[in-house]
Amino acid sequence: MRPAHGRYVTFPPQTQGVAALAGTTVPMLDPAVSGRITNGFLVTTSPVPARLSRFLTTTGLNLRPDGGGRQLLHSPHLDDRADDPAADVPGAVLDEIMGLLPNVLRATEGATVERAVVGRRAMPGDGLTVAGFAERGGGCTRWPRTAGSRRRRC
């Protein structure tokens, strides 16, 4: 669904349903027009001996375990090239992501790409994560950003 102004969208529908339970709405970015904020390359490796039990975030590469010895990789600095979710992931992008892996996680040499896609993140209009409780008042919604701190969304 694309709105007339082309920037915000009620995507995914579940976000608006959950927000409605709190009596509010959350303007969401439209992945078709917001590029690197909502879209990114996701690469699943072949099984490797290295084992992760949680997310690993580094300057150039983010990883998480994907089951069966596979790793799911994402390189944020490449996201500006991830505009079309229907397009194949370019070979140069795959080479760059896979080239980063052995420098970040040992025992991953020789890993190959099993799957590569353009992933889409559901992202609020301000590009920040929505978490916590909604407080209504003055046409704005306040969401806690971290324990003890608050930010105001208008």
Coordinates of C-alpha atoms in Angstrom, one line a residue, residues 12-153:
P12 CA 3.3 -3.9 7.9
P13 CA -0.4 -4.0 8.9
Q14 CA 0.5 -5.6 12.2
T15 CA 2.3 -2.5 13.4
Q16 CA -0.8 -0.4 13.1
G17 CA -2.9 -3.1 14.8
V18 CA -0.6 -3.2 17.8
A19 CA -0.4 0.6 18.0
A20 CA -4.2 0.8 17.9
L21 CA -4.3 -1.3 21.0
A22 CA -2.5 1.6 22.7
G23 CA -4.8 4.1 21.1
T24 CA -2.2 5.6 18.8
T25 CA -0.7 5.2 15.3
V26 CA 2.9 4.9 14.2
P27 CA 3.8 6.4 10.8
M28 CA 5.9 3.8 9.0
L29 CA 8.5 4.4 6.2
D30 CA 7.6 2.8 2.9
P31 CA 10.3 0.3 1.9
A32 CA 9.7 1.0 -1.7
V33 CA 10.9 4.6 -1.4
S34 CA 13.1 4.7 1.8
G35 CA 16.2 2.8 0.5
R36 CA 18.9 2.1 3.0
I37 CA 16.8 2.8 6.1
T38 CA 14.4 -0.1 5.4
N39 CA 16.2 -2.3 2.9
G40 CA 19.4 -4.4 3.3
F41 CA 21.2 -7.4 1.9
L42 CA 20.9 -10.6 3.9
V43 CA 23.2 -13.4 3.2
T44 CA 23.0 -16.9 4.6
T45 CA 26.2 -18.9 4.6
S46 CA 26.8 -22.6 4.2
P47 CA 27.3 -24.4 7.5
V48 CA 30.6 -23.5 9.1
P49 CA 32.5 -24.8 12.2
A50 CA 32.2 -21.4 14.0
R51 CA 29.3 -21.2 16.5
L52 CA 27.5 -18.1 17.6
S53 CA 24.9 -18.1 20.3
R54 CA 23.7 -14.5 19.8
F55 CA 24.0 -11.4 17.6
L56 CA 27.4 -10.1 16.8
T57 CA 27.6 -6.5 15.6
T58 CA 30.8 -5.0 14.2
T59 CA 31.8 -1.9 12.3
G60 CA 31.4 -3.6 8.9
L61 CA 29.4 -6.8 9.4
N62 CA 26.5 -7.9 11.6
L63 CA 26.0 -11.7 12.1
R64 CA 23.6 -14.0 13.8
P65 CA 23.2 -17.7 14.0
D66 CA 20.8 -19.1 11.4
G67 CA 20.7 -22.8 12.5
G68 CA 22.5 -25.8 11.3
G69 CA 25.9 -24.1 11.5
R70 CA 24.8 -21.3 9.1
Q71 CA 25.3 -17.6 9.8
L72 CA 23.1 -14.8 8.6
L73 CA 25.1 -11.8 7.5
H74 CA 24.3 -8.1 7.0
S75 CA 26.6 -5.2 6.1
P76 CA 24.9 -1.9 6.8
H77 CA 27.3 0.1 4.7
L78 CA 26.0 -1.7 1.6
D79 CA 22.3 -1.0 2.3
D80 CA 22.1 2.0 -0.1
R81 CA 22.4 -0.5 -3.0
A82 CA 19.5 -2.6 -1.8
D83 CA 16.6 -0.9 -3.4
D84 CA 14.8 -3.6 -5.4
P85 CA 13.7 -6.7 -3.3
A86 CA 12.9 -8.6 -6.5
A87 CA 16.4 -8.1 -7.9
D88 CA 19.3 -10.6 -7.5
V89 CA 22.0 -9.5 -5.0
P90 CA 24.9 -8.3 -7.1
G91 CA 28.0 -10.5 -7.1
A92 CA 30.2 -7.6 -5.9
V93 CA 28.0 -7.3 -2.8
L94 CA 28.3 -11.0 -2.1
D95 CA 32.0 -10.9 -2.5
E96 CA 32.4 -8.0 -0.2
I97 CA 30.2 -9.4 2.5
M98 CA 31.8 -12.9 2.4
G99 CA 35.2 -11.3 2.3
L100 CA 34.5 -9.6 5.7
L101 CA 33.3 -12.8 7.4
P102 CA 36.7 -14.5 8.2
N103 CA 38.0 -11.2 9.6
V104 CA 35.1 -11.1 12.0
L105 CA 34.6 -14.7 13.0
R106 CA 37.2 -17.5 13.1
A107 CA 36.5 -20.9 11.5
T108 CA 34.5 -19.4 8.7
E109 CA 37.1 -19.7 5.9
G110 CA 35.7 -21.4 2.9
A111 CA 32.1 -20.5 3.7
T112 CA 29.8 -20.1 0.7
V113 CA 26.6 -18.3 0.0
E114 CA 23.5 -20.5 0.4
R115 CA 21.0 -17.7 0.0
A116 CA 21.0 -14.0 -0.6
V117 CA 18.1 -11.6 -0.6
V118 CA 17.1 -8.0 -0.1
G119 CA 15.4 -7.9 3.3
R120 CA 12.9 -5.2 4.3
R121 CA 12.7 -3.8 7.8
A122 CA 9.5 -2.4 9.3
M123 CA 10.7 1.1 10.3
P124 CA 8.9 4.0 11.9
G125 CA 9.0 7.3 10.1
D126 CA 11.7 8.8 12.3
G127 CA 14.0 5.7 11.6
L128 CA 14.1 4.8 15.3
T129 CA 12.9 1.7 17.0
V130 CA 9.5 1.8 18.8
A131 CA 9.6 0.1 22.2
G132 CA 7.8 0.6 25.5
F133 CA 4.6 2.2 26.5
A134 CA 2.6 4.9 24.6
E135 CA 1.6 8.0 26.5
R136 CA -1.0 10.1 24.8
G137 CA -1.2 13.8 25.1
G138 CA -0.9 16.9 23.0
G139 CA -1.1 15.1 19.7
C140 CA 2.3 13.4 20.3
T141 CA 3.3 9.9 21.5
R142 CA 6.2 9.5 23.9
W143 CA 8.1 6.2 23.7
P144 CA 10.9 5.3 26.2
R145 CA 14.2 4.9 24.3
T146 CA 16.2 3.3 27.0
A147 CA 15.6 2.7 30.7
G148 CA 15.3 6.1 32.4
S149 CA 15.3 8.2 29.2
R150 CA 12.5 9.3 27.0
R151 CA 12.1 10.8 23.6
R152 CA 9.1 12.6 22.2
R153 CA 7.6 11.6 18.8

